Amino acid sequence: MRGAWVMRYVENMNSQTAGDYEAWSDLVRVRVPAKVNVALCVGRRGDDGYHPLHTVFQALSLYDQVEVTPADEGAIDVDITGEDAEEIPRDGTDLATRAARLVRERYGRPDQGAHIRVTKSIPVAAGLAGGSADAAATLLACSVLWDLDTDPGALQALAGELGADVPFALLGGTALGTGRGTELLPLLTRGRYHWVLAFARRGLSTPSVYQRFDDTAGEGRDGLPPGLLEALASGDVPGVGARLCNDLQGPALELYGELAQTLRYGQGLDGVVGAVVSGSGPTCAFLLDEARAAKAVADEVARLPEVRGTLVAVGPVPGAQLLG
Ligand code: C5P
């Protein structure tokens, strides 16, 4: 009986219809997007070890998929395939397994089990919140599989315990994030934002980028760039492009100097209105004011030595979604 969970979900989100879920099976599938930080303003590290943020997230059309099926006797296991899958630990500490355990511990019973299958397209350690996306999708998928007494607010709270980017992966769209990045306010935006993502040959660890930030800058901008929210609200894509910013970009470039060439080169290409390192990097994100130029930019940037691949994505897209 998973109908109760879905009805609550539908009432809260008002984004899907119950009719989508008439045909129940023991398989629950969730699709979840990557994110880019349109702006990432970082304050001084607090006593809790985290930095207070003012950030604008946007969810992009680059998705991981999580499928769950029931398992006996409370077993929780995970099978991860796709992009960079081999880099994810198989000792039960991956974010999908942690998410399943957390939601069961708070809302379920120990005998409830799940086989989790994660199919990754979002690269690992790329600044695109791929691990957070998998955690968010697993929270949602297991809630439905086990018909738990959760709702979107409860899942948001659990998401914040799992990581700073997990709540946004549930919410999607474009949102202002404050605190650790877990306090979210959906933002009004107009227009479609076309992005070219340039994936780097190696990853960057988020804690090490924040550590470099502490050792060098220590404190970044104290608020969002003036005019950014207005540019988003009015669909002024070049205006958004001119205001892309990231206080972690400097530290990321210090740890991975070749990214500077990627940024510089991409920024000079026709149709590109802004360039920024996404999150703690090393993915470089180029914003375009029209779709037409995107393929040519992606092809050009892909030729750079430190780029292992490029992808065209659009935002904003919804957060974690149940698939029929
Ligand atoms: O929350 P999450 O596990 O994604 O964060 C990874 C690391 O990033 C944290 O351990 C912390 O070092 C750093 N971080 C931070 N301030 C934030 C978010 C993340 O210092 N607001």
Coordinates of C-alpha atoms and ligand atoms in Angstrom, one line a residue:
M1 CA 0.0 0.0 0.0
R2 CA 2.1 2.9 -1.2
G3 CA -0.9 5.0 -2.2
A4 CA -1.0 6.9 1.1
W5 CA 2.5 8.1 0.6
V6 CA 2.0 9.2 -2.9
M7 CA -1.3 11.1 -2.0
R8 CA 0.5 13.0 0.7
Y9 CA 3.4 13.7 -1.8
V10 CA 1.0 14.9 -4.5
E11 CA -0.9 17.1 -2.1
N12 CA 2.3 18.7 -0.9
M13 CA 4.0 19.1 -4.2
N14 CA 1.0 19.5 -6.4
S15 CA 3.3 18.7 -9.2
Q16 CA 2.3 15.1 -10.2
T17 CA -1.0 13.4 -10.5
A18 CA -2.0 10.3 -8.5
G19 CA -3.0 8.7 -11.7
D20 CA 0.7 8.3 -12.6
Y21 CA 0.9 5.7 -9.9
E22 CA -2.0 3.5 -10.5
A23 CA 0.1 0.6 -11.6
W24 CA 2.1 -0.4 -8.6
S25 CA 5.1 -2.6 -8.9
D26 CA 7.8 -3.5 -6.4
L27 CA 10.2 -1.3 -8.4
V28 CA 10.4 2.4 -7.6
R29 CA 12.4 4.7 -9.9
V30 CA 13.6 8.2 -9.2
R31 CA 15.4 10.6 -11.5
V32 CA 17.5 13.3 -9.9
P33 CA 19.4 16.3 -11.4
A34 CA 22.9 17.7 -11.0
K35 CA 23.3 21.3 -9.9
V36 CA 25.4 24.3 -10.8
N37 CA 26.0 27.2 -8.5
V38 CA 25.1 30.4 -10.3
A39 CA 26.6 32.2 -7.4
L40 CA 28.5 30.9 -4.4
C41 CA 29.4 33.4 -1.7
V42 CA 31.3 31.9 1.2
G43 CA 31.6 33.3 4.7
R44 CA 34.2 32.5 7.4
R45 CA 34.2 29.0 8.7
G46 CA 32.0 28.6 11.8
D47 CA 32.5 26.5 15.0
D48 CA 30.6 23.6 13.4
G49 CA 33.3 23.4 10.7
Y50 CA 30.9 24.7 8.0
H51 CA 31.0 27.9 6.1
P52 CA 27.9 30.2 6.0
L53 CA 26.8 30.5 2.4
H54 CA 24.7 32.7 0.1
T55 CA 24.3 30.6 -3.0
V56 CA 22.0 30.3 -5.9
F57 CA 21.6 26.7 -7.1
Q58 CA 20.2 25.8 -10.5
A59 CA 19.2 22.2 -11.3
L60 CA 20.4 21.0 -14.7
S61 CA 19.2 18.4 -17.2
L62 CA 21.9 15.9 -16.3
Y63 CA 20.5 13.1 -14.3
D64 CA 21.3 10.1 -12.1
Q65 CA 18.7 7.4 -11.7
V66 CA 18.0 5.4 -8.6
E67 CA 15.9 2.3 -8.6
V68 CA 14.9 0.4 -5.4
T69 CA 13.3 -3.0 -5.0
P70 CA 12.4 -4.7 -1.7
A71 CA 15.0 -6.9 0.0
D72 CA 14.4 -9.5 2.8
E73 CA 15.3 -9.2 6.4
G74 CA 16.3 -5.6 6.4
A75 CA 19.1 -6.0 3.9
I76 CA 20.3 -2.8 2.2
D77 CA 22.7 -3.2 -0.6
V78 CA 23.7 -0.9 -3.5
D79 CA 24.8 -1.5 -7.1
I80 CA 26.3 1.5 -8.8
T81 CA 27.0 1.7 -12.5
G82 CA 27.8 4.4 -15.0
E83 CA 30.0 7.5 -14.9
D84 CA 32.8 7.2 -12.4
A85 CA 31.0 4.4 -10.6
E86 CA 34.3 2.8 -9.6
E87 CA 35.2 5.8 -7.5
I88 CA 32.3 5.3 -5.0
P89 CA 33.1 3.3 -1.9
R90 CA 31.5 -0.2 -1.6
D91 CA 31.7 -0.4 2.2
G92 CA 28.3 0.9 3.0
T93 CA 29.4 4.5 3.4
D94 CA 28.2 5.7 0.0
L95 CA 25.5 8.4 0.2
A96 CA 22.7 6.3 -1.2
T97 CA 23.1 3.6 1.4
R98 CA 23.4 6.2 4.2
A99 CA 20.2 7.8 2.9
A100 CA 18.3 4.5 2.9
R101 CA 19.5 3.7 6.5
L102 CA 18.6 7.2 7.7
V103 CA 15.1 7.3 6.4
R104 CA 14.5 3.7 7.7
E105 CA 15.9 4.5 11.1
R106 CA 13.6 7.6 11.6
Y107 CA 10.4 6.4 9.8
G108 CA 10.6 2.7 9.1
R109 CA 11.3 -0.7 10.7
P110 CA 14.5 -2.7 10.9
D111 CA 13.1 -5.5 8.8
Q112 CA 12.5 -3.3 5.8
G113 CA 15.2 -3.8 3.2
A114 CA 16.1 -2.5 -0.3
H115 CA 18.2 -3.3 -3.2
I116 CA 19.4 0.1 -4.5
R117 CA 20.6 0.5 -8.1
V118 CA 22.2 3.8 -9.0
T119 CA 22.9 4.6 -12.6
K120 CA 25.2 7.5 -12.8
S121 CA 25.6 10.2 -15.4
I122 CA 26.7 12.9 -13.1
P123 CA 30.5 12.7 -12.6
V124 CA 31.9 12.1 -9.1
A125 CA 33.8 14.8 -7.2
A126 CA 33.0 17.3 -10.0
G127 CA 31.2 20.1 -8.1
L128 CA 27.8 19.0 -9.5
A129 CA 26.5 17.4 -6.3
G130 CA 26.3 13.9 -7.9
G131 CA 26.6 12.1 -4.5
S132 CA 24.0 14.4 -3.0
A133 CA 21.7 13.8 -5.9
D134 CA 21.9 10.0 -5.2
A135 CA 21.2 10.6 -1.5
A136 CA 18.1 12.7 -2.3
A137 CA 16.8 10.2 -4.8
T138 CA 17.2 7.3 -2.4
L139 CA 15.4 9.2 0.4
L140 CA 12.4 9.6 -2.0
A141 CA 12.6 6.1 -3.5
C142 CA 12.8 4.3 -0.1
S143 CA 9.9 6.5 1.3
V144 CA 7.7 5.3 -1.5
L145 CA 9.0 1.6 -1.5
W146 CA 8.4 1.3 2.2
D147 CA 5.3 3.6 2.3
L148 CA 6.8 5.6 5.1
D149 CA 5.0 8.4 7.0
T150 CA 7.2 11.1 5.5
D151 CA 6.4 14.2 3.5
P152 CA 8.5 16.6 1.5
G153 CA 9.3 18.7 4.7
A154 CA 10.5 15.6 6.5
L155 CA 12.6 14.5 3.6
Q156 CA 14.2 18.0 3.4
A157 CA 15.2 17.7 7.1
L158 CA 16.8 14.3 6.6
A159 CA 18.5 15.6 3.4
G160 CA 20.1 18.4 5.4
E161 CA 21.6 15.8 7.8
L162 CA 23.2 13.9 4.9
G163 CA 24.9 16.8 3.2
A164 CA 24.8 20.5 2.4
D165 CA 23.6 20.0 -1.2
V166 CA 21.1 17.2 -0.6
P167 CA 18.0 19.3 0.1
F168 CA 18.4 21.2 -3.1
A169 CA 18.6 18.0 -5.1
L170 CA 15.1 17.2 -3.7
L171 CA 13.8 20.7 -4.5
G172 CA 15.3 21.5 -7.9
G173 CA 14.5 24.5 -10.0
T174 CA 16.5 27.6 -9.0
A175 CA 16.8 28.4 -5.3
L176 CA 18.6 30.6 -2.9
G177 CA 20.6 28.6 -0.3
T178 CA 21.7 30.0 3.0
G179 CA 23.2 28.6 6.2
R180 CA 25.2 25.5 5.1
G181 CA 23.3 25.7 1.8
T182 CA 20.4 23.7 3.3
E183 CA 18.0 26.6 4.0
L184 CA 16.3 27.0 0.7
L185 CA 14.1 29.6 -0.9
P186 CA 12.7 28.8 -4.4
L187 CA 13.5 31.7 -6.8
L188 CA 11.4 33.0 -9.6
T189 CA 13.2 32.8 -12.9
R190 CA 12.3 33.3 -16.5
G191 CA 13.8 31.9 -19.6
R192 CA 15.8 28.8 -20.2
Y193 CA 19.5 28.7 -19.3
H194 CA 21.7 26.8 -21.7
W195 CA 24.9 25.5 -20.1
V196 CA 28.0 23.8 -21.5
L197 CA 29.7 21.7 -18.8
A198 CA 33.4 20.9 -19.2
F199 CA 34.4 17.9 -17.1
A200 CA 38.0 17.8 -15.9
R201 CA 40.4 14.9 -16.0
R202 CA 40.6 14.6 -12.3
G203 CA 38.3 15.4 -9.3
L204 CA 38.6 17.9 -6.5
S205 CA 37.6 17.0 -2.9
T206 CA 35.2 19.5 -1.4
P207 CA 36.8 19.6 2.0
S208 CA 40.2 20.3 0.5
V209 CA 38.9 23.2 -1.6
Y210 CA 37.2 24.7 1.5
Q211 CA 40.5 24.2 3.4
R212 CA 42.4 26.1 0.7
F213 CA 39.8 28.8 0.9
D214 CA 40.4 29.1 4.7
D215 CA 44.2 29.1 4.2
T216 CA 44.1 31.9 1.6
A217 CA 41.0 34.1 1.4
G218 CA 39.3 33.0 4.6
E219 CA 36.2 35.0 3.8
G220 CA 34.5 35.8 0.5
R221 CA 31.7 38.1 -0.7
D222 CA 29.2 39.0 2.0
G223 CA 26.2 38.7 -0.2
L224 CA 25.0 37.9 -3.7
P225 CA 26.1 40.1 -6.6
P226 CA 23.7 43.1 -6.9
G227 CA 21.2 42.6 -9.7
L228 CA 21.6 38.8 -9.9
L229 CA 18.1 38.0 -8.6
E230 CA 16.5 40.6 -10.8
A231 CA 18.4 39.3 -13.8
L232 CA 17.1 35.7 -13.0
A233 CA 13.6 37.0 -12.5
S234 CA 13.5 38.9 -15.8
G235 CA 15.2 36.2 -17.8
D236 CA 18.1 38.4 -18.6
V237 CA 20.6 35.6 -19.4
P238 CA 23.5 37.9 -20.3
G239 CA 22.9 39.8 -17.1
V240 CA 23.1 36.5 -15.2
G241 CA 26.2 35.5 -17.1
A242 CA 27.9 38.8 -16.1
R243 CA 27.2 38.1 -12.5
L244 CA 28.2 34.4 -12.2
C245 CA 30.6 34.2 -9.2
N246 CA 32.2 31.6 -7.0
D247 CA 34.4 32.3 -3.9
L248 CA 35.7 28.7 -4.2
Q249 CA 36.9 29.3 -7.8
G250 CA 40.2 30.9 -6.6
P251 CA 41.1 28.0 -4.3
A252 CA 40.0 25.4 -6.9
L253 CA 42.3 27.1 -9.5
E254 CA 45.2 27.0 -7.0
L255 CA 44.7 23.3 -6.5
Y256 CA 44.1 22.6 -10.2
G257 CA 45.8 25.3 -12.3
E258 CA 44.9 24.0 -15.7
L259 CA 41.2 25.0 -15.1
A260 CA 42.2 28.6 -15.7
Q261 CA 42.9 27.7 -19.4
T262 CA 39.5 26.0 -19.7
L263 CA 37.7 29.0 -18.3
R264 CA 39.6 31.5 -20.4
Y265 CA 39.2 29.6 -23.6
G266 CA 35.5 28.9 -23.2
Q267 CA 34.7 32.4 -22.1
G268 CA 36.0 33.8 -25.4
L269 CA 33.8 31.6 -27.6
D270 CA 30.8 33.0 -29.5
G271 CA 27.5 32.8 -27.6
V272 CA 29.1 32.4 -24.1
V273 CA 27.9 35.1 -21.7
G274 CA 29.6 33.8 -18.6
A275 CA 32.0 31.2 -17.2
V276 CA 32.4 29.8 -13.7
V277 CA 33.7 26.8 -11.8
S278 CA 30.8 24.9 -10.4
G279 CA 30.7 24.5 -6.7
S280 CA 34.1 23.3 -5.4
G281 CA 35.0 22.3 -8.9
P282 CA 36.6 21.2 -11.1
T283 CA 33.7 21.2 -13.6
C284 CA 33.7 24.5 -15.6
A285 CA 30.3 25.8 -16.5
F286 CA 29.6 28.1 -19.5
L287 CA 26.4 30.0 -19.8
L288 CA 25.0 30.7 -23.2
D289 CA 22.2 33.1 -24.2
E290 CA 20.9 30.8 -26.9
A291 CA 20.8 27.1 -27.6
R292 CA 22.2 27.3 -31.1
A293 CA 25.8 28.0 -30.1
A294 CA 25.9 25.3 -27.4
K295 CA 27.0 22.4 -29.5
A296 CA 29.8 24.3 -31.2
V297 CA 31.0 25.6 -27.8
A298 CA 30.9 22.0 -26.4
D299 CA 32.9 20.7 -29.3
E300 CA 35.5 23.5 -29.1
V301 CA 36.0 23.1 -25.3
A302 CA 36.2 19.3 -25.6
R303 CA 39.5 19.7 -27.5
L304 CA 41.4 21.2 -24.6
P305 CA 43.9 18.9 -23.0
E306 CA 42.5 19.0 -19.4
V307 CA 38.9 18.4 -20.5
R308 CA 37.8 14.8 -20.6
G309 CA 34.4 15.6 -22.0
T310 CA 31.7 18.2 -22.4
L311 CA 27.9 18.2 -22.2
V312 CA 25.1 20.6 -23.1
A313 CA 22.5 20.9 -20.3
V314 CA 19.5 23.2 -19.7
G315 CA 18.2 24.6 -16.5
P316 CA 16.1 25.0 -14.4
V317 CA 14.6 21.5 -14.2
P318 CA 12.6 19.9 -11.3
G319 CA 14.3 18.1 -8.4
A320 CA 14.1 14.4 -7.6
Q321 CA 11.0 13.0 -9.4
L322 CA 9.3 9.6 -9.3
L323 CA 9.2 8.0 -12.7
G324 CA 6.1 6.1 -13.7
Ligands
C5P1 O1 27.8 18.6 3.5 P1 28.8 18.0 2.6 O2 29.2 16.6 3.1 O3 28.4 18.0 1.2 O4 30.1 18.9 2.7 C1 31.3 18.4 2.4 C2 32.4 19.3 3.0 O5 32.3 20.6 2.5 C3 32.2 19.5 4.5 O6 32.8 18.5 5.3 C4 32.9 20.8 4.7 O7 34.2 20.6 4.8 C5 32.6 21.6 3.5 N1 31.5 22.5 3.5 C6 31.6 23.7 4.2 N2 30.6 24.6 4.3 C7 29.4 24.4 3.7 C8 29.2 23.2 3.0 C9 30.3 22.3 2.9 O8 32.7 23.9 4.8 N3 28.4 25.3 3.8

